[in-house]
Short mmCIF file of C-alpha atoms in Angstrom, two decimals:
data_model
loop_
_atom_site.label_atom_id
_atom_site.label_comp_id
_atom_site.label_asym_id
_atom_site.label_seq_id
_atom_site.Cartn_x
_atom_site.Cartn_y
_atom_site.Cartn_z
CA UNK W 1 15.39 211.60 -98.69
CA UNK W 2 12.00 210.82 -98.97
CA UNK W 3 13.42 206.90 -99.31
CA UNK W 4 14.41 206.91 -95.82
CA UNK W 5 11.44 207.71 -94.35
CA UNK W 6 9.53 205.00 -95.83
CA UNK W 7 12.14 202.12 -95.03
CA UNK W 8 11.82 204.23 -91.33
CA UNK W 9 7.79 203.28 -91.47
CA UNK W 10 8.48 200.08 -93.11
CA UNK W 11 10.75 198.76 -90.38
CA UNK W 12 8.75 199.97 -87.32
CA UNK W 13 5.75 198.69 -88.84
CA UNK W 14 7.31 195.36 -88.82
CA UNK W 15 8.63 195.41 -85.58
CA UNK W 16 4.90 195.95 -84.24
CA UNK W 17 3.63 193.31 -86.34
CA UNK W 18 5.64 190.67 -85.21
CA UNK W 19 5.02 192.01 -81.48
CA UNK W 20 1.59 192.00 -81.96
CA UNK W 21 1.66 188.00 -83.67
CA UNK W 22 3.50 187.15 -80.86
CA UNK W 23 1.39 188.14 -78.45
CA UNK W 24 -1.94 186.92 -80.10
CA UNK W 25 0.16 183.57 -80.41
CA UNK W 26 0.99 183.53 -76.56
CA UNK W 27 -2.64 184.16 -75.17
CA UNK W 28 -2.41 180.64 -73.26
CA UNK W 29 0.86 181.45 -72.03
CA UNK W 30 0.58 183.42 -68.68
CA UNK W 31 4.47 183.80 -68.01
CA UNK W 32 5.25 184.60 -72.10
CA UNK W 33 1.98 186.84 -72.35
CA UNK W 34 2.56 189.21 -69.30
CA UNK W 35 6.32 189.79 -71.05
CA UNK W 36 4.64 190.32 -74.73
CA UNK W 37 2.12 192.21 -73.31
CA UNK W 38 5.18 195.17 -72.49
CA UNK W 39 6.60 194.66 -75.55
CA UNK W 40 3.62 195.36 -77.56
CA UNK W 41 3.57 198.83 -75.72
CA UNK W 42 6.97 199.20 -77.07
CA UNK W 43 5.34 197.94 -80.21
CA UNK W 44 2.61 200.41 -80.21
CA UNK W 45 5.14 203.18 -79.85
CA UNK W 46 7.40 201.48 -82.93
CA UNK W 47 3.10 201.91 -84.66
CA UNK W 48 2.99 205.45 -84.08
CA UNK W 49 6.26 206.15 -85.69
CA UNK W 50 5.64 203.79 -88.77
CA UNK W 51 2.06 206.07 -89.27
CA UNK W 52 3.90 209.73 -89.15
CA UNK W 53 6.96 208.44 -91.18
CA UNK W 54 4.45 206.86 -94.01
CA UNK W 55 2.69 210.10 -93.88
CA UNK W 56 5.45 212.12 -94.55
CA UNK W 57 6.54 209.71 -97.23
CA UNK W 58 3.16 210.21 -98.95
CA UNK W 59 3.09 213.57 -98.77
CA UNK W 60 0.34 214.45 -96.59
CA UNK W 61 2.25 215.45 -93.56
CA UNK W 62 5.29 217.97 -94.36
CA UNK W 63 8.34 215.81 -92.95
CA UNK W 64 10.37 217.29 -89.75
CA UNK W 65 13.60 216.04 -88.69
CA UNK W 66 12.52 217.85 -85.07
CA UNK W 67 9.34 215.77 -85.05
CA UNK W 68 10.76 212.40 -85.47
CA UNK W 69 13.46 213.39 -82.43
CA UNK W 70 10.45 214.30 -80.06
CA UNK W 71 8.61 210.78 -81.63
CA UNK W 72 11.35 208.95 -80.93
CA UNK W 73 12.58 210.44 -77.80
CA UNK W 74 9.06 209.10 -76.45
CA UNK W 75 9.59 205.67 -78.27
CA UNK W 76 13.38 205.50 -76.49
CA UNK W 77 11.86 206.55 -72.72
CA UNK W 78 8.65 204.05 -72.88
CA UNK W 79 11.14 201.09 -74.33
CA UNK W 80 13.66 201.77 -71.56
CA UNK W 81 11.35 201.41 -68.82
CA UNK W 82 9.33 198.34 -70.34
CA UNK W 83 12.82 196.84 -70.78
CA UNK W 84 13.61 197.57 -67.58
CA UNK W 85 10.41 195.99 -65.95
CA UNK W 86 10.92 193.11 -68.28
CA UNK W 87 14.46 192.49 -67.13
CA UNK W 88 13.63 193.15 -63.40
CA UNK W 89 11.18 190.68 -63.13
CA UNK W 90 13.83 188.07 -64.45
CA UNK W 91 16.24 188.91 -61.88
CA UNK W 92 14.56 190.68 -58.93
CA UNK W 93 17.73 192.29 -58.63
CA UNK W 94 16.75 195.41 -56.52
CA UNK W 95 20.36 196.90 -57.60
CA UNK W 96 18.78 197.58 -61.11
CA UNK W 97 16.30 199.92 -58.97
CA UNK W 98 19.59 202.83 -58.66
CA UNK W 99 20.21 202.87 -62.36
CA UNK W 100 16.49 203.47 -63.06
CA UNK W 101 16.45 206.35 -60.56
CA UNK W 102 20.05 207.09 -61.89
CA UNK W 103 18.23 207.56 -65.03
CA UNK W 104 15.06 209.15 -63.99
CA UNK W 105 17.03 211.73 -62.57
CA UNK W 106 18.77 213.08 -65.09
CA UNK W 107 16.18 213.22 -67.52
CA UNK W 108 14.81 216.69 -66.15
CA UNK W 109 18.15 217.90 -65.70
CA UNK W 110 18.93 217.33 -69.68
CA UNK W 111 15.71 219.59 -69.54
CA UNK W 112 17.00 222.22 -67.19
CA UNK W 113 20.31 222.82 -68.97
CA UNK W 114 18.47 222.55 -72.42
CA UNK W 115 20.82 219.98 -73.64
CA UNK W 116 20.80 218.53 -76.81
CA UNK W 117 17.91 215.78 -77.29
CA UNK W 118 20.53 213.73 -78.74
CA UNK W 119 22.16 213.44 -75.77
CA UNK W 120 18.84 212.17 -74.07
CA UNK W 121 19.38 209.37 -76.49
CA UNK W 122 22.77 208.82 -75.82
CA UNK W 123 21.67 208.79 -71.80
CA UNK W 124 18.63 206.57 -72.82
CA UNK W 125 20.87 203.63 -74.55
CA UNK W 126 23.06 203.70 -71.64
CA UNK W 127 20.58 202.73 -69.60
CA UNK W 128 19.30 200.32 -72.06
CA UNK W 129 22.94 198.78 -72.20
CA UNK W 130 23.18 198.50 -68.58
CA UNK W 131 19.72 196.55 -68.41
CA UNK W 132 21.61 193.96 -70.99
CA UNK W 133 24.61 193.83 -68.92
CA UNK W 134 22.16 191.78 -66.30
CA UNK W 135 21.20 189.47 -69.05
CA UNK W 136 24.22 188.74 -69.63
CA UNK W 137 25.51 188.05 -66.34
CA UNK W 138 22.60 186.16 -65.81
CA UNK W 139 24.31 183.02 -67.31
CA UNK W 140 21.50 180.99 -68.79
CA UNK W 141 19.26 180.80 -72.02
CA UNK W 142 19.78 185.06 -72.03
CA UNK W 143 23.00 185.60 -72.23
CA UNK W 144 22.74 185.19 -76.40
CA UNK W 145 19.93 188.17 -76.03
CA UNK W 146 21.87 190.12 -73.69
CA UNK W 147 25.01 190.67 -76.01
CA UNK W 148 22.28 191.57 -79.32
CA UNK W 149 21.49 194.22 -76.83
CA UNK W 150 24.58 195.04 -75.87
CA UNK W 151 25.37 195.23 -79.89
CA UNK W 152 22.44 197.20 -80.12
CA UNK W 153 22.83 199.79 -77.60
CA UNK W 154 26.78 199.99 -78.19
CA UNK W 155 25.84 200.78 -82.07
CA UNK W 156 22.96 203.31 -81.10
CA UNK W 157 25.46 204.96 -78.75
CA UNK W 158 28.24 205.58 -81.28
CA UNK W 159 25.78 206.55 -84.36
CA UNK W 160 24.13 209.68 -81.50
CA UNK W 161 27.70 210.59 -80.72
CA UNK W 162 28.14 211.17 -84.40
CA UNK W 163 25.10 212.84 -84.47
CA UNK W 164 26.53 214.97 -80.99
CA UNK W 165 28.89 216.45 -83.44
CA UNK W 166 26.92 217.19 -86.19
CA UNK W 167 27.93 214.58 -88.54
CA UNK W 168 25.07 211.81 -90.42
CA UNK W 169 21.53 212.30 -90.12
CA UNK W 170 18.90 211.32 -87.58
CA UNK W 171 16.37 209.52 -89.80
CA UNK W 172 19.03 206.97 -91.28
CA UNK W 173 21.00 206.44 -88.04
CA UNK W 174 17.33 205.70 -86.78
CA UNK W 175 16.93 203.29 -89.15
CA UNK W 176 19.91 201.66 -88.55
CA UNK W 177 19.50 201.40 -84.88
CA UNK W 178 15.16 200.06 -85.62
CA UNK W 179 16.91 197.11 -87.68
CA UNK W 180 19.19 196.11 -84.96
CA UNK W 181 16.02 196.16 -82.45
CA UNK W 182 14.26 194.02 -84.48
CA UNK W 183 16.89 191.51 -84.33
CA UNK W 184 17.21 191.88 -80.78
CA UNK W 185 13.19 191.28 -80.50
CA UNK W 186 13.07 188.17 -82.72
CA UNK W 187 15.65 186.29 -80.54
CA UNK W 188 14.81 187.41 -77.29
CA UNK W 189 11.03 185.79 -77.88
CA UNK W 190 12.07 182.84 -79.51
CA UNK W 191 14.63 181.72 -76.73
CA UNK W 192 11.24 183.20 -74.21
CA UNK W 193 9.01 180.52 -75.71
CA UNK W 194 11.57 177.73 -76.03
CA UNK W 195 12.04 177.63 -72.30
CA UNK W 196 8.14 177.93 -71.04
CA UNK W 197 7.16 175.68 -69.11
CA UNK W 198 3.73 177.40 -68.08
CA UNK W 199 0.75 175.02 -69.25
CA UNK W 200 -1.82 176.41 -71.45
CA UNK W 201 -4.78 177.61 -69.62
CA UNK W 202 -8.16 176.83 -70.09
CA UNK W 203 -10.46 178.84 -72.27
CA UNK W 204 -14.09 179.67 -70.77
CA UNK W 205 -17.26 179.87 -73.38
CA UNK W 206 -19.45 181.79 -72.85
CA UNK W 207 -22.40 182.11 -75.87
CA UNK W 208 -25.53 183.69 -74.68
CA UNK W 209 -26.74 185.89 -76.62
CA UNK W 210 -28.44 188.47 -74.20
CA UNK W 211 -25.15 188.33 -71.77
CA UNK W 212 -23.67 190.10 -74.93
CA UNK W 213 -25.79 192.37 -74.99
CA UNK W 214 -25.63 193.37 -72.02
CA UNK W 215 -21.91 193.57 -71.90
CA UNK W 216 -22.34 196.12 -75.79
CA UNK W 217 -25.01 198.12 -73.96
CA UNK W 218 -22.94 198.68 -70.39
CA UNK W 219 -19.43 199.10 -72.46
CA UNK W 220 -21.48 201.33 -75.17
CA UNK W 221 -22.93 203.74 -71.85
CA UNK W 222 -19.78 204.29 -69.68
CA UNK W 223 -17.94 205.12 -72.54
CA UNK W 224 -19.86 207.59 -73.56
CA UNK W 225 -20.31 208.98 -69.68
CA UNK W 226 -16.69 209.24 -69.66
CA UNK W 227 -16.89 211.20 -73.24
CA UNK W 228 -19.23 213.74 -71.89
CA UNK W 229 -17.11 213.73 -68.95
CA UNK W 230 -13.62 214.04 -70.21
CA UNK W 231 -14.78 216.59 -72.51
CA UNK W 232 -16.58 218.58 -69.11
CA UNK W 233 -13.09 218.11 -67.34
CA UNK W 234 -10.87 219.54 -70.23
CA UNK W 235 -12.68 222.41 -70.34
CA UNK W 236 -13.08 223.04 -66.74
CA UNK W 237 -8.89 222.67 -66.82
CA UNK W 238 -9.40 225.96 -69.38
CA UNK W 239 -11.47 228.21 -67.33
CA UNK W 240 -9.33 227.03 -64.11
CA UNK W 241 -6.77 228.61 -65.57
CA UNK W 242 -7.81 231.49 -67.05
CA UNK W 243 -9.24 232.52 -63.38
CA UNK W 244 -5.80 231.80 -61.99
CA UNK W 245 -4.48 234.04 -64.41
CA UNK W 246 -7.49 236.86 -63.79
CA UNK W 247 -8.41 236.63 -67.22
CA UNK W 248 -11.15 239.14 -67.73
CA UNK W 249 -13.44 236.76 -69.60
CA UNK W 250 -13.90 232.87 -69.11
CA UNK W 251 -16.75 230.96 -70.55
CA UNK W 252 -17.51 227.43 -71.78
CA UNK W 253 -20.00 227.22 -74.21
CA UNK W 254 -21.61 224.67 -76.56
CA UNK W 255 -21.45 225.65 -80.24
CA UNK W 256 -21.57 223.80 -83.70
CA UNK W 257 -21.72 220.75 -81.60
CA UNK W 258 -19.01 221.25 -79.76
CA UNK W 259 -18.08 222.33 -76.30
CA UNK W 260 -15.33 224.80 -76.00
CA UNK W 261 -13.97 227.96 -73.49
CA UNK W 262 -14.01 231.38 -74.48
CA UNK W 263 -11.21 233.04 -72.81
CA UNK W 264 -9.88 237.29 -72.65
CA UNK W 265 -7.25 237.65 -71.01
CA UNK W 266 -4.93 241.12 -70.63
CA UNK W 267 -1.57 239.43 -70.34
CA UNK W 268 -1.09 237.59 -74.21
CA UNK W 269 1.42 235.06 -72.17
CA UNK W 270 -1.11 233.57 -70.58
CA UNK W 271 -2.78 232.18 -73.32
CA UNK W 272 -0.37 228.73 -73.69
CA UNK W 273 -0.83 228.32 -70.35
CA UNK W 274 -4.85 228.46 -70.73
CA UNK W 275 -4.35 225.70 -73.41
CA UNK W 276 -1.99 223.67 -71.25
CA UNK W 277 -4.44 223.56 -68.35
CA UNK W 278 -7.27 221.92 -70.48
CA UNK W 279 -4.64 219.46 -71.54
CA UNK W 280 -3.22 218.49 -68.10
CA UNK W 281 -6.60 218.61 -66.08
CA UNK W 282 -7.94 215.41 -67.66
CA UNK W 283 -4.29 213.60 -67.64
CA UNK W 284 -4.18 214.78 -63.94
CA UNK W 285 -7.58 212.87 -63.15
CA UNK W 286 -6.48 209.47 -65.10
CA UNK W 287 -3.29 209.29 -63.15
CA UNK W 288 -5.29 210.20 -59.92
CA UNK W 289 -7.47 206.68 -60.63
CA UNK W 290 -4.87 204.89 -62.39
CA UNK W 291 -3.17 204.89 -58.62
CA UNK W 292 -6.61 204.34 -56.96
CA UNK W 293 -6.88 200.45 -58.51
CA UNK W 294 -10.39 200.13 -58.21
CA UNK W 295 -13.13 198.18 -60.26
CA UNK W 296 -13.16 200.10 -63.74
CA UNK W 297 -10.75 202.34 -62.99
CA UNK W 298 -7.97 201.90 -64.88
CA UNK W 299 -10.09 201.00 -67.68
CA UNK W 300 -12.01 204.30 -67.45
CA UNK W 301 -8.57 206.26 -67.02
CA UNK W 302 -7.42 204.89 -70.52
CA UNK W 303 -10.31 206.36 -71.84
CA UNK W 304 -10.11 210.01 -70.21
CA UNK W 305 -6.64 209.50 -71.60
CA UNK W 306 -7.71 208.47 -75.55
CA UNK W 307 -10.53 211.00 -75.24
CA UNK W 308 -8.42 214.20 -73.96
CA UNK W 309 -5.71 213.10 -76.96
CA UNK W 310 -7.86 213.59 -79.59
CA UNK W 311 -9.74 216.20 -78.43
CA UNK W 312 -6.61 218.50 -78.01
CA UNK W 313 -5.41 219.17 -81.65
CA UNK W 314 -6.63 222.74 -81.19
CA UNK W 315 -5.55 223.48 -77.91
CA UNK W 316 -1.56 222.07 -79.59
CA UNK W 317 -2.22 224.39 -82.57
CA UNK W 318 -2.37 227.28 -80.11
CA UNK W 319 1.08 226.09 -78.59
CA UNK W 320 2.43 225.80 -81.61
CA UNK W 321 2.92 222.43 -82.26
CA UNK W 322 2.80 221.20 -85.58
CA UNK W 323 0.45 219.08 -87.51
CA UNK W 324 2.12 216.14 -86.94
CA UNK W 325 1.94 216.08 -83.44
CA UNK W 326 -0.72 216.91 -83.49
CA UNK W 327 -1.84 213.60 -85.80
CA UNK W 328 0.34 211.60 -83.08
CA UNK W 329 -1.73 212.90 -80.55
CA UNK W 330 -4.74 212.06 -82.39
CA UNK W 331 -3.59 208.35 -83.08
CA UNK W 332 -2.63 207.78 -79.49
CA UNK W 333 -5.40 208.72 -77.78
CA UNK W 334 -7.52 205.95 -80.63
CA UNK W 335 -4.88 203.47 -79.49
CA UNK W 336 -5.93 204.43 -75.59
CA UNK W 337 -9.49 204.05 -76.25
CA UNK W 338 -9.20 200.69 -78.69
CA UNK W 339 -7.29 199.39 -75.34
CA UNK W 340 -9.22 200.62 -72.69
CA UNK W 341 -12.50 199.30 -74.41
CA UNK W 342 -10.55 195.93 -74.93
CA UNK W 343 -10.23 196.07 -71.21
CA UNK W 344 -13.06 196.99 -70.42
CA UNK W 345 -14.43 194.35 -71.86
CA UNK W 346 -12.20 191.65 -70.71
CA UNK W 347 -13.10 192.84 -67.07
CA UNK W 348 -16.71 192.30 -67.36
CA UNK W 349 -16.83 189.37 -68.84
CA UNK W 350 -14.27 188.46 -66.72
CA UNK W 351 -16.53 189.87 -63.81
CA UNK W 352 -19.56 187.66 -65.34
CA UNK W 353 -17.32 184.27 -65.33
CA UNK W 354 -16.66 184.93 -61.70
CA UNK W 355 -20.13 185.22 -60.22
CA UNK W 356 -21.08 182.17 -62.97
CA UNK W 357 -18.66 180.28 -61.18
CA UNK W 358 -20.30 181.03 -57.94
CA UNK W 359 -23.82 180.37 -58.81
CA UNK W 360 -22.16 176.52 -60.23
CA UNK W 361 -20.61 176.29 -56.60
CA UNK W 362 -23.85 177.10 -54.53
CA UNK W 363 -25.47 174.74 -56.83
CA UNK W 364 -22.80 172.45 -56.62
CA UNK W 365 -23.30 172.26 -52.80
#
């Protein structure tokens, strides 16, 4: 068994290595970079697999057949909606709209009735057939990718209704379905850069030495504000709580150099739900500026998000999660922060080329 999760890790490593090549190759691209840059998400889900599967074929993580549904339940919802986005902005057909809420509905109903996750899957690859249906009808240089999907999905659907009744295993059928995506990927971004016809953009330089600086020190201080904040807000989300549940005691303090909240509370239930609050505070406040769209913001909402990821291993311990989501969380949230310093970067340099730009024009005049 332990074969199958290394060929697991194996394949979805590859599949976000040749996302990731891709979209280092189509920097200069605008129209083939905004597509790659949704597929690496996908890819970056495919990442987080490939890391729990090599750890549990190494040993250091004890393997779970539960843990790799929830992992890639996850991977299955964030690929369906990036494929969706993908496809809609081919076809701008608003039609596609009622299968998305179609689908978004009856994900908390799967909940509700506490059906089988495998039927979430079987739900989820419906959708993602439906998405290649449009390619298909599309009649042009995607049709070819729209029947690998609809070989793709179509296969994925049949091995989950085996699973449905109890016959194969998850981890191979996984597998199985990870080698068809990969196909599915290589084609779809080869027939996306045959038929570019975007020019390659210019590349700004930009060498000074102390404008690099700058950009290290100002990058290097909000990041650690939002650290010191993140870490304020999680906390904050634990003693919330525990006053809405009239906990007798609720404290934060700062010990062994780290912050955390004391809690006593009467009623042992209330305990997860002291846990959850520190967890969901912080994620409430990133999707709070996420929708705002100002300067910095979204950059400094992937970093409350990386930062409140890592810092909750405890707080999933006390829920009852196991070790290896609790690693996933961990290697999420350093994927959050790698990206939101990336962007943060980007955006002030960015931000510097812009008023450069405008100095050269006054001067210009």
């Amino acid at each position: 068994m332990n074969l199958i999760y290394f060929l697991n890790g194996l394949i979805a490593f590859l599949i976000f290595f040749f996302l990731l090549v891709k979209f280092i190759k189509s920097y200069n691209n605008k129209e083939i970079f905004l597509v790659l840059r949704d597929l690496n998400i996908i890819g970056i889900s495919y990442l987080v697999v490939s890391f729990i599967s090599l750890l549990w074929f190494s040993g250091r993580l004890e393997a779970s057949s539960q843990d790799f549904i929830i992992l890639y339940g996850i991977l299955l919802f964030v690929q369906s909606i990036l494929f969706f986005k993908i496809m809609y902005s081919f076809s701008r057909n608003k039609k596609l709209f009622m299968i998305l809420g179609l689908y978004l509905l009856l994900i908390p109903f799967l909940f509700l009735i506490h059906a089988s996750t495998v039927l979430f899957f079987i739900i989820s690859f419906l959708f993602t057939l439906l998405i290649f249906l449009e390619f298909v009808f599309r009649g042009d240089v995607y049709r070819k990718v729209g029947y690998l999907g609809l070989v793709y999905s179509l296969v994925s659907i049949i091995l989950n209704l085996f699973l449905l009744v109890g016959i194969g295993d998850v981890q191979i059928f996984g597998f199985i379905s990870m080698v068809l995506f990969f196909s599915l990927i290589y084609f779809f971004i080869e027939d996306l850069r045959k038929y570019s016809i975007l020019p390659k953009s210019e590349v700004k330089e930009r060498g000074y030495f102390l404008s690099l600086i700058s950009h290290l020190v100002f990058i290097i201080t909000l990041t650690n504000f939002v650290f010191i904040g993140t870490i304020g807000i999680h906390e904050s989300g634990h003693l919330l709580t525990s006053k809405f549940f009239d906990c007798d005691y609720g404290k934060i303090v700062y010990e062994g150099n780290l912050f955390h909240t004391e809690t006593l509370c009467r009623d042992p239930s209330a305990t997860p739900f002291v846990s959850l609050g520190g967890i969901l505070l912080p994620l409430l406040v990133a999707v709070i500026l996420l929708l705002l769209k100002g300067k910095f913001l979204k950059e400094v909402a992937l970093l409350i998000l990386g930062f409140n990821l890592i810092s909750v291993s405890r707080d999933l311990q006390l829920l009852e999660m196991s070790k290896s989501i609790s690693f996933s969380s961990s290697f999420i949230g350093i994927i959050f922060l790698i990206f939101g310093i990336f962007l943060l970067a980007k955006s002030k340099i960015d931000d510097s080329l812009y008023f450069e730009d405008i100095n050269v024009f006054k001067g210009g005049t």
